[in-house]
PDB file of C-alpha atoms in Angstrom:
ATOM      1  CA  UNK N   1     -22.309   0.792 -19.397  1.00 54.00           C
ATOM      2  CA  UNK N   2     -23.228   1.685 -15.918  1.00 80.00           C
ATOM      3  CA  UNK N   3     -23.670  -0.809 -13.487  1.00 86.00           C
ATOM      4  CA  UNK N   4     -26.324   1.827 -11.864  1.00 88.00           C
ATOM      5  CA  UNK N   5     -27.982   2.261 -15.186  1.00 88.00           C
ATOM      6  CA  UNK N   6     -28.355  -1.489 -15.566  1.00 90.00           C
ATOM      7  CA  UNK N   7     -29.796  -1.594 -11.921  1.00 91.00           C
ATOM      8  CA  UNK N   8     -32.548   0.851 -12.370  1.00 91.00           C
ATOM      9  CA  UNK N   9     -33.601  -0.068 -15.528  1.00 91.00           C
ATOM     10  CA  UNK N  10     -34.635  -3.764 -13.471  1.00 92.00           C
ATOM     11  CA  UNK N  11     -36.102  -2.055 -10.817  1.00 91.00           C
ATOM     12  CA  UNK N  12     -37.958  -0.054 -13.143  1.00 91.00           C
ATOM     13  CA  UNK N  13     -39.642  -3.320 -14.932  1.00 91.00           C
ATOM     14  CA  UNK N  14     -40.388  -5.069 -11.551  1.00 89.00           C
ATOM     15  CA  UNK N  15     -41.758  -2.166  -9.976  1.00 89.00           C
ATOM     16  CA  UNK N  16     -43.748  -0.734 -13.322  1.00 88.00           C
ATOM     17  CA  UNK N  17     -43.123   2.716 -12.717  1.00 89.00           C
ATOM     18  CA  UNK N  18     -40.022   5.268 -13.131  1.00 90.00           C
ATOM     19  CA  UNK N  19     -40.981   7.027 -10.032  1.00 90.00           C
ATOM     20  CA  UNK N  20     -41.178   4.072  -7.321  1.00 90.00           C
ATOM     21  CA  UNK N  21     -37.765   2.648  -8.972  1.00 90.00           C
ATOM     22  CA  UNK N  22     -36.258   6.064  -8.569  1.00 90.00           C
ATOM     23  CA  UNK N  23     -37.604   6.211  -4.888  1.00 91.00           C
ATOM     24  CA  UNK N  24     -36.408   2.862  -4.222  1.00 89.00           C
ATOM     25  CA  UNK N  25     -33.089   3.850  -5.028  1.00 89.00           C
ATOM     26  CA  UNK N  26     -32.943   7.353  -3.732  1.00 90.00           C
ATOM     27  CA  UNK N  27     -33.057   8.609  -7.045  1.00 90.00           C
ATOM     28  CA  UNK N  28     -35.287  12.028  -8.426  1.00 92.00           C
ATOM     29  CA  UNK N  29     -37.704  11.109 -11.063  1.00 90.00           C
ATOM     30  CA  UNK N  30     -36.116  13.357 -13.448  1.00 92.00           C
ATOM     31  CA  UNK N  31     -32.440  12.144 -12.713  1.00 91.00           C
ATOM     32  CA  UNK N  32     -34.128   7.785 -13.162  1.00 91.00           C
ATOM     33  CA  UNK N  33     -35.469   9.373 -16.449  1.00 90.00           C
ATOM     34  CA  UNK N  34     -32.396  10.803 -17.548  1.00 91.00           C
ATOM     35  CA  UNK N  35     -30.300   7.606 -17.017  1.00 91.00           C
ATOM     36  CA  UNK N  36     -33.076   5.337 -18.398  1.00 91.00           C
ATOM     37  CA  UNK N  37     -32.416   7.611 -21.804  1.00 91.00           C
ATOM     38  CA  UNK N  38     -29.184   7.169 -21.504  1.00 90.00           C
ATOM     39  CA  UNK N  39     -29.091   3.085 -21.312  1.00 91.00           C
ATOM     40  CA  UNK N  40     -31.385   3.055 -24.502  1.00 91.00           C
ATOM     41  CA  UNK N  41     -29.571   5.716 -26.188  1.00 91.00           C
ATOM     42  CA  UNK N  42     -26.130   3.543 -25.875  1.00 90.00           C
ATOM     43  CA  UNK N  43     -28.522   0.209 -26.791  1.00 91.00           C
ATOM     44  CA  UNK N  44     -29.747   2.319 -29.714  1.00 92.00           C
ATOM     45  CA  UNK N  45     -32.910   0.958 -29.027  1.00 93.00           C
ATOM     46  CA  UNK N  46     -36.467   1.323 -27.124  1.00 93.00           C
ATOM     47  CA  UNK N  47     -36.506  -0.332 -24.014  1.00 92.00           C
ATOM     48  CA  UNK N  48     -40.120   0.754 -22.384  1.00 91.00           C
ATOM     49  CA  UNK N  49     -42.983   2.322 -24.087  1.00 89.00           C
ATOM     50  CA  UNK N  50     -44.718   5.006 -22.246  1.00 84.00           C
ATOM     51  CA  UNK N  51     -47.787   6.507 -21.790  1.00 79.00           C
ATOM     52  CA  UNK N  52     -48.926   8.967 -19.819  1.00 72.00           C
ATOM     53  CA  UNK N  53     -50.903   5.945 -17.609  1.00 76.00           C
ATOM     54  CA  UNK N  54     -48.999   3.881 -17.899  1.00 80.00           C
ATOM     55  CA  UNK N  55     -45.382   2.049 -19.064  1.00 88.00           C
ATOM     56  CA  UNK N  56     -44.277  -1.557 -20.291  1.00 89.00           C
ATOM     57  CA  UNK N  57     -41.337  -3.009 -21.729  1.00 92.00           C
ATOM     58  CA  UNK N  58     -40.647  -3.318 -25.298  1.00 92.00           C
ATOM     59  CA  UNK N  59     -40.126  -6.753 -26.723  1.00 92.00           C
ATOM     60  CA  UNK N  60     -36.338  -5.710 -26.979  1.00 92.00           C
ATOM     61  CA  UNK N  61     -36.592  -4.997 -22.991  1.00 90.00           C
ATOM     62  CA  UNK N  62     -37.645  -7.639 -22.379  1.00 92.00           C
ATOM     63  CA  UNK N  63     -35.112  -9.859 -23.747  1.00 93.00           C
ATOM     64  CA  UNK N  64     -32.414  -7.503 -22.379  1.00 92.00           C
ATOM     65  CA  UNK N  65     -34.246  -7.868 -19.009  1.00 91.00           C
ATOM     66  CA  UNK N  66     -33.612 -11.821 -18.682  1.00 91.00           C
ATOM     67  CA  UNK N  67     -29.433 -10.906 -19.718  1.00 91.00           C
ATOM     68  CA  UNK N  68     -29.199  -7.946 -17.282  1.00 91.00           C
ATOM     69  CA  UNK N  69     -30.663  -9.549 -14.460  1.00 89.00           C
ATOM     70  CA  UNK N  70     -28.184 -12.796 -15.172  1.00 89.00           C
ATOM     71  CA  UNK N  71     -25.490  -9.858 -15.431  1.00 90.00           C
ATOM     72  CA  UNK N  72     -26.220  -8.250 -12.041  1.00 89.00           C
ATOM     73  CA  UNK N  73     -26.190 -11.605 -10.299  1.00 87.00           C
ATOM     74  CA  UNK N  74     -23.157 -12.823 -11.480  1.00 87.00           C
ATOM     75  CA  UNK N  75     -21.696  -9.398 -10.130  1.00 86.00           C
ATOM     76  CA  UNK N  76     -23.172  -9.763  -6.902  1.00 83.00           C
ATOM     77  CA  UNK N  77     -21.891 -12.965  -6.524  1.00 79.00           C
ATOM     78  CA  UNK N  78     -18.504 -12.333  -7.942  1.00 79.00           C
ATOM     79  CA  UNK N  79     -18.301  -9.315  -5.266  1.00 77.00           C
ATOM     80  CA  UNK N  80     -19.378 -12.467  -2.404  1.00 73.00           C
ATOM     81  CA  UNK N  81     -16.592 -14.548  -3.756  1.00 70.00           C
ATOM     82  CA  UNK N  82     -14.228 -11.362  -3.029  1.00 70.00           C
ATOM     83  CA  UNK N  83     -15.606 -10.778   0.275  1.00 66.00           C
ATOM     84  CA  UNK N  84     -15.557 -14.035   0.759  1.00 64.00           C
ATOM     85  CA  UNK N  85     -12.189 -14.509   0.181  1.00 62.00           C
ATOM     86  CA  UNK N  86     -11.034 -11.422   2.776  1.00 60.00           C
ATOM     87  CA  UNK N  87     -12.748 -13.185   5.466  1.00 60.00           C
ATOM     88  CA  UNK N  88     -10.846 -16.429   5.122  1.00 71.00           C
ATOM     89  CA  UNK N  89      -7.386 -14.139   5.208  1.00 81.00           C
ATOM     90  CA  UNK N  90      -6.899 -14.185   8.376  1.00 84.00           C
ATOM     91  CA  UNK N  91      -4.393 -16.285  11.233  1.00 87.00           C
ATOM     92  CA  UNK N  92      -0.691 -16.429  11.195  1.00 91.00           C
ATOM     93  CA  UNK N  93       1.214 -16.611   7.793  1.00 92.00           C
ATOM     94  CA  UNK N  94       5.616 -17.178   8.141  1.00 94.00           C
ATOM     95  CA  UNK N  95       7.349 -15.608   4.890  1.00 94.00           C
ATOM     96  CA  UNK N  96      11.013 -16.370   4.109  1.00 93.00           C
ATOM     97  CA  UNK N  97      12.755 -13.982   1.832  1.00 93.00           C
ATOM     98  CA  UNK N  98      16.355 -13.064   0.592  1.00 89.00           C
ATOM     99  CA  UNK N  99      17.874 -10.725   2.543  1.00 86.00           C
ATOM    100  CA  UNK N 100      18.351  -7.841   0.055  1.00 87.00           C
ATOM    101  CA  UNK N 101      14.918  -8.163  -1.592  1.00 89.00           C
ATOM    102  CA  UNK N 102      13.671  -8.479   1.802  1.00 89.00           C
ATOM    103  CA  UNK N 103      15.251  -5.553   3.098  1.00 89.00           C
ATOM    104  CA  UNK N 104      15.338  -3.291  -0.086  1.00 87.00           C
ATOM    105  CA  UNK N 105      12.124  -4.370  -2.266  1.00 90.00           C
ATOM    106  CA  UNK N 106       9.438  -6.205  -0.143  1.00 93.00           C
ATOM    107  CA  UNK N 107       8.972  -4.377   2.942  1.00 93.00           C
ATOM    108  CA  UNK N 108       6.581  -1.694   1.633  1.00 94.00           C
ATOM    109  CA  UNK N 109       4.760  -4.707  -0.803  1.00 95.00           C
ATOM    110  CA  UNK N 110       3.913  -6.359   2.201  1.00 96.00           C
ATOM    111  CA  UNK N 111       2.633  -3.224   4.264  1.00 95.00           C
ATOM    112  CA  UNK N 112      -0.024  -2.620   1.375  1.00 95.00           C
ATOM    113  CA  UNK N 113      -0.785  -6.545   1.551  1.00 95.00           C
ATOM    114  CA  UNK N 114      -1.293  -6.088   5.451  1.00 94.00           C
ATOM    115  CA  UNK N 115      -3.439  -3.438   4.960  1.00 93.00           C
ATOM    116  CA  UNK N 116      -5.625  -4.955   2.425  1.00 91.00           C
ATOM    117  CA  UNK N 117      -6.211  -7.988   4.714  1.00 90.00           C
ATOM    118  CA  UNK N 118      -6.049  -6.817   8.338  1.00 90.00           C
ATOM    119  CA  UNK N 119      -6.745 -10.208  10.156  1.00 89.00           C
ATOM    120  CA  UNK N 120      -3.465 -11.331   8.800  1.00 92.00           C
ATOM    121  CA  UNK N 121      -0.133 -11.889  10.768  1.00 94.00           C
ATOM    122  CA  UNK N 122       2.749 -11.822   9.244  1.00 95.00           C
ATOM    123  CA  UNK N 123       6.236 -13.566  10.443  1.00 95.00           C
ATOM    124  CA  UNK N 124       8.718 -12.058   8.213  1.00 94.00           C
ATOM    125  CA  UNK N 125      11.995 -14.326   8.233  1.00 92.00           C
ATOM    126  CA  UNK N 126      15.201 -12.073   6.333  1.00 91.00           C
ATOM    127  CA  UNK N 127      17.986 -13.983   5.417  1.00 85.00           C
ATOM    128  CA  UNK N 128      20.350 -15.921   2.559  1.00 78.00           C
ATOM    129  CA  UNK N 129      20.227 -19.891   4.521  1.00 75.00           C
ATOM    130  CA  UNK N 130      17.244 -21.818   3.040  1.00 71.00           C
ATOM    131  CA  UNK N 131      15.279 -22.385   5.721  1.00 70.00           C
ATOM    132  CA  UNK N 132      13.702 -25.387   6.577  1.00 76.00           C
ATOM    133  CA  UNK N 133      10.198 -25.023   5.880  1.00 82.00           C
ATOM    134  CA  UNK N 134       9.379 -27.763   8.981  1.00 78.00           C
ATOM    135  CA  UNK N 135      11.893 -27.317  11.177  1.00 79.00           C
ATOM    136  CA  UNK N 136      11.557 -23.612  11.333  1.00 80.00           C
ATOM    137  CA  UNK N 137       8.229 -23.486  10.933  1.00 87.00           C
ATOM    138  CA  UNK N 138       7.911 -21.865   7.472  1.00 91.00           C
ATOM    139  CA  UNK N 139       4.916 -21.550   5.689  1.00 92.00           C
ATOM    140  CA  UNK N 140       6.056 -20.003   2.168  1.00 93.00           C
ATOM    141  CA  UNK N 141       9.493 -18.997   1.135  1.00 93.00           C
ATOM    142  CA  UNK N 142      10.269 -16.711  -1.991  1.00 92.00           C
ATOM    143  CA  UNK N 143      13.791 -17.789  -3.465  1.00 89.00           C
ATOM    144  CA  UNK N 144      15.873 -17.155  -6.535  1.00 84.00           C
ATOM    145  CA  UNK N 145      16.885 -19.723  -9.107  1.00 80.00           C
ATOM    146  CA  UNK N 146      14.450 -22.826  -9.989  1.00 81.00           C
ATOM    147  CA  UNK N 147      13.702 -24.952  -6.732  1.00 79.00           C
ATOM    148  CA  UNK N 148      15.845 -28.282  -7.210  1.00 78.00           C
ATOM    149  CA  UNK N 149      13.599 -30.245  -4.833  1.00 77.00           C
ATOM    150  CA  UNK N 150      10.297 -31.586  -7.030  1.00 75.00           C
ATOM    151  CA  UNK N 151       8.490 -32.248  -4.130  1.00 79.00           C
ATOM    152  CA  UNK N 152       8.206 -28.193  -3.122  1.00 85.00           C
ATOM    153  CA  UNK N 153       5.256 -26.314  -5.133  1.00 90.00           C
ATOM    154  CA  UNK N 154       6.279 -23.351  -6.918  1.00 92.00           C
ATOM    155  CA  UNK N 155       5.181 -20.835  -8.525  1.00 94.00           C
ATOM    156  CA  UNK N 156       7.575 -19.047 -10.856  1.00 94.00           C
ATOM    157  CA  UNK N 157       7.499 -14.713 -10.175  1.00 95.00           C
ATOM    158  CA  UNK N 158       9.433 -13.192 -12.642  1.00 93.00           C
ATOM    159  CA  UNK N 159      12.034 -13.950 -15.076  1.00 92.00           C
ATOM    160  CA  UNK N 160      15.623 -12.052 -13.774  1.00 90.00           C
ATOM    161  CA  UNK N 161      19.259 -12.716 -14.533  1.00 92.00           C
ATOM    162  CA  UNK N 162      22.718 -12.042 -12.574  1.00 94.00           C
ATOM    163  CA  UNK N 163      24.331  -8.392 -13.688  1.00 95.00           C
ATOM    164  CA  UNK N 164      28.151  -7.689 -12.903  1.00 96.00           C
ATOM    165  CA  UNK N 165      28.488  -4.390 -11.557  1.00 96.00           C
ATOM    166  CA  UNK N 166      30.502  -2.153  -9.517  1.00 97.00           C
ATOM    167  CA  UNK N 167      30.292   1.756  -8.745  1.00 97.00           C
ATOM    168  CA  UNK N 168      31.675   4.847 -10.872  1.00 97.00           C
ATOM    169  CA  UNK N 169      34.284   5.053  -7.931  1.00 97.00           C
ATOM    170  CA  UNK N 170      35.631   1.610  -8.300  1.00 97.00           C
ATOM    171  CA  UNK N 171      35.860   1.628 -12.077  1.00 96.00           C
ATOM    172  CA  UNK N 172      37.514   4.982 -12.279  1.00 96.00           C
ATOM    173  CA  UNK N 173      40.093   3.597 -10.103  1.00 95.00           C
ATOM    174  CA  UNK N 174      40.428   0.078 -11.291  1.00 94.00           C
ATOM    175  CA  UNK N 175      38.976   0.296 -14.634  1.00 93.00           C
ATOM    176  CA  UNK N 176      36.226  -1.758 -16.637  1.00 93.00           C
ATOM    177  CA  UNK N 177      35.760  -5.220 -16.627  1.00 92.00           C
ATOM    178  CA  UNK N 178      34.942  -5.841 -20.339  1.00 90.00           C
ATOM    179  CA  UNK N 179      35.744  -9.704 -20.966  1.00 90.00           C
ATOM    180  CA  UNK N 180      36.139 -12.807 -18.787  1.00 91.00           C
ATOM    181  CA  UNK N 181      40.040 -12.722 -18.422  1.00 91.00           C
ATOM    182  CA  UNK N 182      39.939  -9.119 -17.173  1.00 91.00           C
ATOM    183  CA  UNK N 183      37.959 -10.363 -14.189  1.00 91.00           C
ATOM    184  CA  UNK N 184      41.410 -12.396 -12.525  1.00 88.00           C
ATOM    185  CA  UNK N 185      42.323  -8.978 -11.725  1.00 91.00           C
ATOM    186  CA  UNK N 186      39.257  -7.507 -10.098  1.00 95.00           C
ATOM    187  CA  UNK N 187      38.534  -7.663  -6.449  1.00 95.00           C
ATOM    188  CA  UNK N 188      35.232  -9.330  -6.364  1.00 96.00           C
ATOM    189  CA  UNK N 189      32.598  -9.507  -3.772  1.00 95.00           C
ATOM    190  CA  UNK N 190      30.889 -12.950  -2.868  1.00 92.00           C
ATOM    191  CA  UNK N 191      27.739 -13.554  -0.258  1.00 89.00           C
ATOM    192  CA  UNK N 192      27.441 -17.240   1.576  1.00 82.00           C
ATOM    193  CA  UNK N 193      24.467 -19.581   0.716  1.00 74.00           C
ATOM    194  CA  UNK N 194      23.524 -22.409   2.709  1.00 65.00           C
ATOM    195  CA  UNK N 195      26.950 -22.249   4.192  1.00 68.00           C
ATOM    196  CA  UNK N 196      28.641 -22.001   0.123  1.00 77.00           C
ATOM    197  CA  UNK N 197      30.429 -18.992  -0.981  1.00 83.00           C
ATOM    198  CA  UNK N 198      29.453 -18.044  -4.425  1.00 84.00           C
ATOM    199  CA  UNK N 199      32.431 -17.094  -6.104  1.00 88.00           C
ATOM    200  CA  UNK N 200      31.844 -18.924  -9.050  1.00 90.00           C
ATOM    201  CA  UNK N 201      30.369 -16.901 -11.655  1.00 94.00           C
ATOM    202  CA  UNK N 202      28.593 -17.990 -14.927  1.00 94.00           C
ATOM    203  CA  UNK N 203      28.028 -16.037 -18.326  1.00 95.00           C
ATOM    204  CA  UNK N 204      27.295 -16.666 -21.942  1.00 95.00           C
ATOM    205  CA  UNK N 205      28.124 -15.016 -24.699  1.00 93.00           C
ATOM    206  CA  UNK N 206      26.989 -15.993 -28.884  1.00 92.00           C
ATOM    207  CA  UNK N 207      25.467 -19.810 -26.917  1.00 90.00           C
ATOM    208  CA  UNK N 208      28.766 -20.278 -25.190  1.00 94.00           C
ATOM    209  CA  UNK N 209      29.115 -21.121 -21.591  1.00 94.00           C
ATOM    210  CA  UNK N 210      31.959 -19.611 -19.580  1.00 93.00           C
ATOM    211  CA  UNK N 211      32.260 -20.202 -15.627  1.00 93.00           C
ATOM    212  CA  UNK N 212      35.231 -18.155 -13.877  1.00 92.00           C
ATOM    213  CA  UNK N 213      36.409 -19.314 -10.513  1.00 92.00           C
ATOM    214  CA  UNK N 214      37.104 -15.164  -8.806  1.00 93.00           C
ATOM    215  CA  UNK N 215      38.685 -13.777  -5.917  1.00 93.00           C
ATOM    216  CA  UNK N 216      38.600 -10.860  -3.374  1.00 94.00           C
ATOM    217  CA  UNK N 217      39.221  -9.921   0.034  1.00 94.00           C
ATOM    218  CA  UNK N 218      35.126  -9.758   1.059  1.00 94.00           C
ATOM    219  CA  UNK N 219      32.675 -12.456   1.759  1.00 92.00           C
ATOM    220  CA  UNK N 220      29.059 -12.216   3.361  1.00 91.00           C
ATOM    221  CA  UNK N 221      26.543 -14.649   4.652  1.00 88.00           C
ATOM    222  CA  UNK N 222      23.915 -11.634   3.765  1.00 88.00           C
ATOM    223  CA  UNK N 223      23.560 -10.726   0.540  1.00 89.00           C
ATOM    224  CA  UNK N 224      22.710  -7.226   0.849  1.00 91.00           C
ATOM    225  CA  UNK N 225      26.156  -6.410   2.443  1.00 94.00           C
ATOM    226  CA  UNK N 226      27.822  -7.535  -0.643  1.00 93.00           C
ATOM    227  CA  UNK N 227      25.553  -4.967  -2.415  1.00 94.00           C
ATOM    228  CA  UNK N 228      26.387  -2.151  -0.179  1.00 95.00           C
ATOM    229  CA  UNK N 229      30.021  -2.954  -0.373  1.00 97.00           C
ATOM    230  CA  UNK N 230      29.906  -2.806  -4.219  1.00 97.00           C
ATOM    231  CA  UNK N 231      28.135   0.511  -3.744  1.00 97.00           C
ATOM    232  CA  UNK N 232      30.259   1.606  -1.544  1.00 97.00           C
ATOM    233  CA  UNK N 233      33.156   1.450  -4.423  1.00 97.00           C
ATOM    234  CA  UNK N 234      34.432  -1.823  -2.414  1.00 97.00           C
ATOM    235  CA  UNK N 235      34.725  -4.459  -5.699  1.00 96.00           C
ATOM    236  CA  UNK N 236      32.537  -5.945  -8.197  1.00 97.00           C
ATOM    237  CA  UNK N 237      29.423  -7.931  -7.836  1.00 96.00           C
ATOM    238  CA  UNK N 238      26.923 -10.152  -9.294  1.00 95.00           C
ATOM    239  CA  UNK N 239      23.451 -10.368  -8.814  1.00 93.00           C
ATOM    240  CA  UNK N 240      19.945 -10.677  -9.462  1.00 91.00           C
ATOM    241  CA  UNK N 241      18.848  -7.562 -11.867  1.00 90.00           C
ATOM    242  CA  UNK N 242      15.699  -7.480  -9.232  1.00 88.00           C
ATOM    243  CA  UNK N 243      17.865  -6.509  -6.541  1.00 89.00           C
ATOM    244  CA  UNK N 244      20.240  -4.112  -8.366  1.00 91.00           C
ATOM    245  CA  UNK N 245      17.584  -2.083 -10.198  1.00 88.00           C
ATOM    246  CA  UNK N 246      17.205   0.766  -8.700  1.00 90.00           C
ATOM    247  CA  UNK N 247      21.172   1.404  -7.920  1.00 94.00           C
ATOM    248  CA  UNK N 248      21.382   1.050 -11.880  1.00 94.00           C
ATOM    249  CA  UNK N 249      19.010   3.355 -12.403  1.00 92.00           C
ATOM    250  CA  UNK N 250      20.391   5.753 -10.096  1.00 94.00           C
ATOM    251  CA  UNK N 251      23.914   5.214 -10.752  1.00 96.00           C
ATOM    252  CA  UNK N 252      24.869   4.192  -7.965  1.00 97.00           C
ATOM    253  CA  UNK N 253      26.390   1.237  -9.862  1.00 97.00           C
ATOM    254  CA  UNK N 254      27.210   0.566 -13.562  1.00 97.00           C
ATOM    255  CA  UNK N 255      26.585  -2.416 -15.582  1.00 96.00           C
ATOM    256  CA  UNK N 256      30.013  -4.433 -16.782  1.00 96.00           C
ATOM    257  CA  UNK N 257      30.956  -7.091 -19.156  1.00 95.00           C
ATOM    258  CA  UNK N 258      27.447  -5.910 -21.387  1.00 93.00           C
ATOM    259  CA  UNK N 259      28.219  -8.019 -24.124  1.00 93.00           C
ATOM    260  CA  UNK N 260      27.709 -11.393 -21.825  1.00 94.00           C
ATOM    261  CA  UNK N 261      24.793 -12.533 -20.272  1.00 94.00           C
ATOM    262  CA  UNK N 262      24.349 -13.303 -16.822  1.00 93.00           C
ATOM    263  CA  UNK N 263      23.281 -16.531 -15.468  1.00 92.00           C
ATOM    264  CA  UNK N 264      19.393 -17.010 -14.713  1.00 90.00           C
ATOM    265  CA  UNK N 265      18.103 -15.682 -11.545  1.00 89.00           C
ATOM    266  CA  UNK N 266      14.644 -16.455 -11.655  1.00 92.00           C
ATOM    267  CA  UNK N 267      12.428 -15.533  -8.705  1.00 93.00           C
ATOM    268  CA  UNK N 268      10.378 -18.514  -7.448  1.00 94.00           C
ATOM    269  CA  UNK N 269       7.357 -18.646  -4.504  1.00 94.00           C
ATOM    270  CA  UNK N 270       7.688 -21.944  -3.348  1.00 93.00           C
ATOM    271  CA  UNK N 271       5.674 -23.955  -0.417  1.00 91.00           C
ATOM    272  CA  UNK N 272       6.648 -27.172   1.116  1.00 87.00           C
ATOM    273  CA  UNK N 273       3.382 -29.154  -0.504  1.00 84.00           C
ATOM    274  CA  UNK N 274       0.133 -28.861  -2.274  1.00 84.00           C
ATOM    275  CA  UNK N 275      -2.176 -29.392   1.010  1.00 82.00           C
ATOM    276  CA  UNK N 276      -0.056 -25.468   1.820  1.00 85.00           C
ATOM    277  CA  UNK N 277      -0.914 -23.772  -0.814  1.00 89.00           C
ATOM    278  CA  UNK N 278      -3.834 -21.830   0.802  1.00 88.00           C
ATOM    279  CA  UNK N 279      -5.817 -18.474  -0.054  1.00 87.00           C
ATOM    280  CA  UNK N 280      -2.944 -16.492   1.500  1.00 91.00           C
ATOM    281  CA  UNK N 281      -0.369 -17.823  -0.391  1.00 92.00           C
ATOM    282  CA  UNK N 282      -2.315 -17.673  -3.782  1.00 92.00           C
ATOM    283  CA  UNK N 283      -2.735 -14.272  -2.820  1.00 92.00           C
ATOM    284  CA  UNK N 284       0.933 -13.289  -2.483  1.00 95.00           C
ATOM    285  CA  UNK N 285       1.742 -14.889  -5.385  1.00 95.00           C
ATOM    286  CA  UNK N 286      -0.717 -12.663  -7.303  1.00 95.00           C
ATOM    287  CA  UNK N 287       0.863  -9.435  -5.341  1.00 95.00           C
ATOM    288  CA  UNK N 288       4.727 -10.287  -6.158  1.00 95.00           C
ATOM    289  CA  UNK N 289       3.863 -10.929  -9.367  1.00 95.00           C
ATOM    290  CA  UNK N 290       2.081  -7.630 -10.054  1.00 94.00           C
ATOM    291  CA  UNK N 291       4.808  -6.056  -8.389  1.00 92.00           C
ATOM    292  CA  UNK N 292       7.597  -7.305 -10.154  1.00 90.00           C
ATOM    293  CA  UNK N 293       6.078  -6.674 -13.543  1.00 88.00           C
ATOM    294  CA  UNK N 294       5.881  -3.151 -12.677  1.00 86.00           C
ATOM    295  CA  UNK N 295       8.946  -3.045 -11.079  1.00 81.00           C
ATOM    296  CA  UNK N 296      11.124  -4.866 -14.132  1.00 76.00           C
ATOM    297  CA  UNK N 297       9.225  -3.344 -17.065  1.00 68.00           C
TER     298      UNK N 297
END
């Protein structure tokens, strides 16, 4: 059904003629006719008798009429809410993100969401230290894993889990890593969080729980180096599937240790109380979301 269709055939019934309807909205008689024929057509029913003096609605017009003109309203008013909406998007918003999602993922996600709303400011903050959402002056953070403080809102993204990987380079040299023990061996690479090294992992495998205490020679506070350095045939590492994609996909690295699964990685938009969570922030949540579904499958 044509939202044009529906229009004219209103203007039509207020007006009481095809031809002042069609004028009114730039329309040739002939074409007004046409889609007038085609709305009844698709209603399989009459919706005007005419004459050659004069033309009136049918009783089944008429009842249409009262539903089409509710229809039309709600859509103009649904398109005000949207408008709206844009105008309020405006002033200063300060996103925290992960470094390598930051880096790797986000960047062109947030230049469409810039475009869309063009009275927005963004102040992008990269990096793997929680910030302080008062003390540096953050507005809304995205972070991995579910938020341990209940007092922060948030709002969960996607579902994700940890993969161990390393390149074709490293493996050819080294060799798989196909259970637990194998990984003593392994030069592993860790990244720093809030000032912790993460170098111990966590897998399961038929509802068992197995954390492994590793080593290596390579530890970043960013956790994109530790991705290049695995890419760069440098060790094994282990994270988030959302950051990884696309080297998996490309080969650039290869999944080890299939059998087990990685430890939950969840990706969480999270805002330091209700009275924050403003039109802006509903609005990213609605983007990363889309985003990641495509993005994960």
């Amino acid at each position: 059904m044509q939202i044009q269709d529906l229009t004219l055939f209103v203007r039509v019934a207020d007006c009481g003629s095809i031809t002042a309807a069609a004028t009114e909205l730039e329309l040739s008689p002939a074409a007004a006719s046409a889609a007038l024929k085609r709305l009844e057509k698709r209603l399989d029913t009459r919706l005007f008798i005419r004459s050659t003096r004069s033309l009136r609605l049918t009783e089944s017009g008429e009842r249409y009429l009262v539903h089409c003109r509710r229809a039309l309203t709600d859509l103009t008013l649904g398109q005000q809410a949207i408008d709206d909406v844009k105008e309020k998007i405006s002033g200063v918003v300060s996103l925290a993100v992960p470094s390598d999602i930051g880096r790797n993922v986000l960047l062109p996600w947030l230049d469409e969401f810039l475009d869309n709303y063009p009275d927005l400011k963004l102040r992008l903050h990269i990096g793997d230290t929680l910030s302080d959402f008062y003390h540096d002056k953050i507005d809304v953070a995205l972070r991995s894993g579910t938020p341990k403080d209940s007092a922060l809102v948030a709002f969960k993204i996607c579902s994700a889990t940890r993969v161990l990987c390393a390149s074709p380079g490293y493996i050819a040299k080294r060799g798989r890593v196909e259970s637990i023990e194998q990984l003593s061996v392994h030069n592993c690479l860790f990244f720093m969080l809030d000032e912790r090294t993460h170098d111990q992992w966590t897998f399961t495998k038929n509802g068992r729980e197995f954390k492994v205490r590793v080593t290596g020679n390579r530890t970043c506070n960013d956790a994109d180096v530790a991705r290049r350095w695995a890419v760069a045939g440098k060790g094994i590492v282990y994270k988030s599937s959302l950051d990884l994609d696309e080297d998996l996909i490309e080969g650039r690295l290869v999944p080890l240790m299939t059998d087990y699964q990685g430890e939950s990685a969840d990706l969480y938009l999270v805002c330091p109380g209700r009275e924050h969570v403003t039109p802006v922030v509903l609005l990213l949540r609605d983007m990363l979301r889309a985003h990641c579904k495509e993005r994960l499958g």
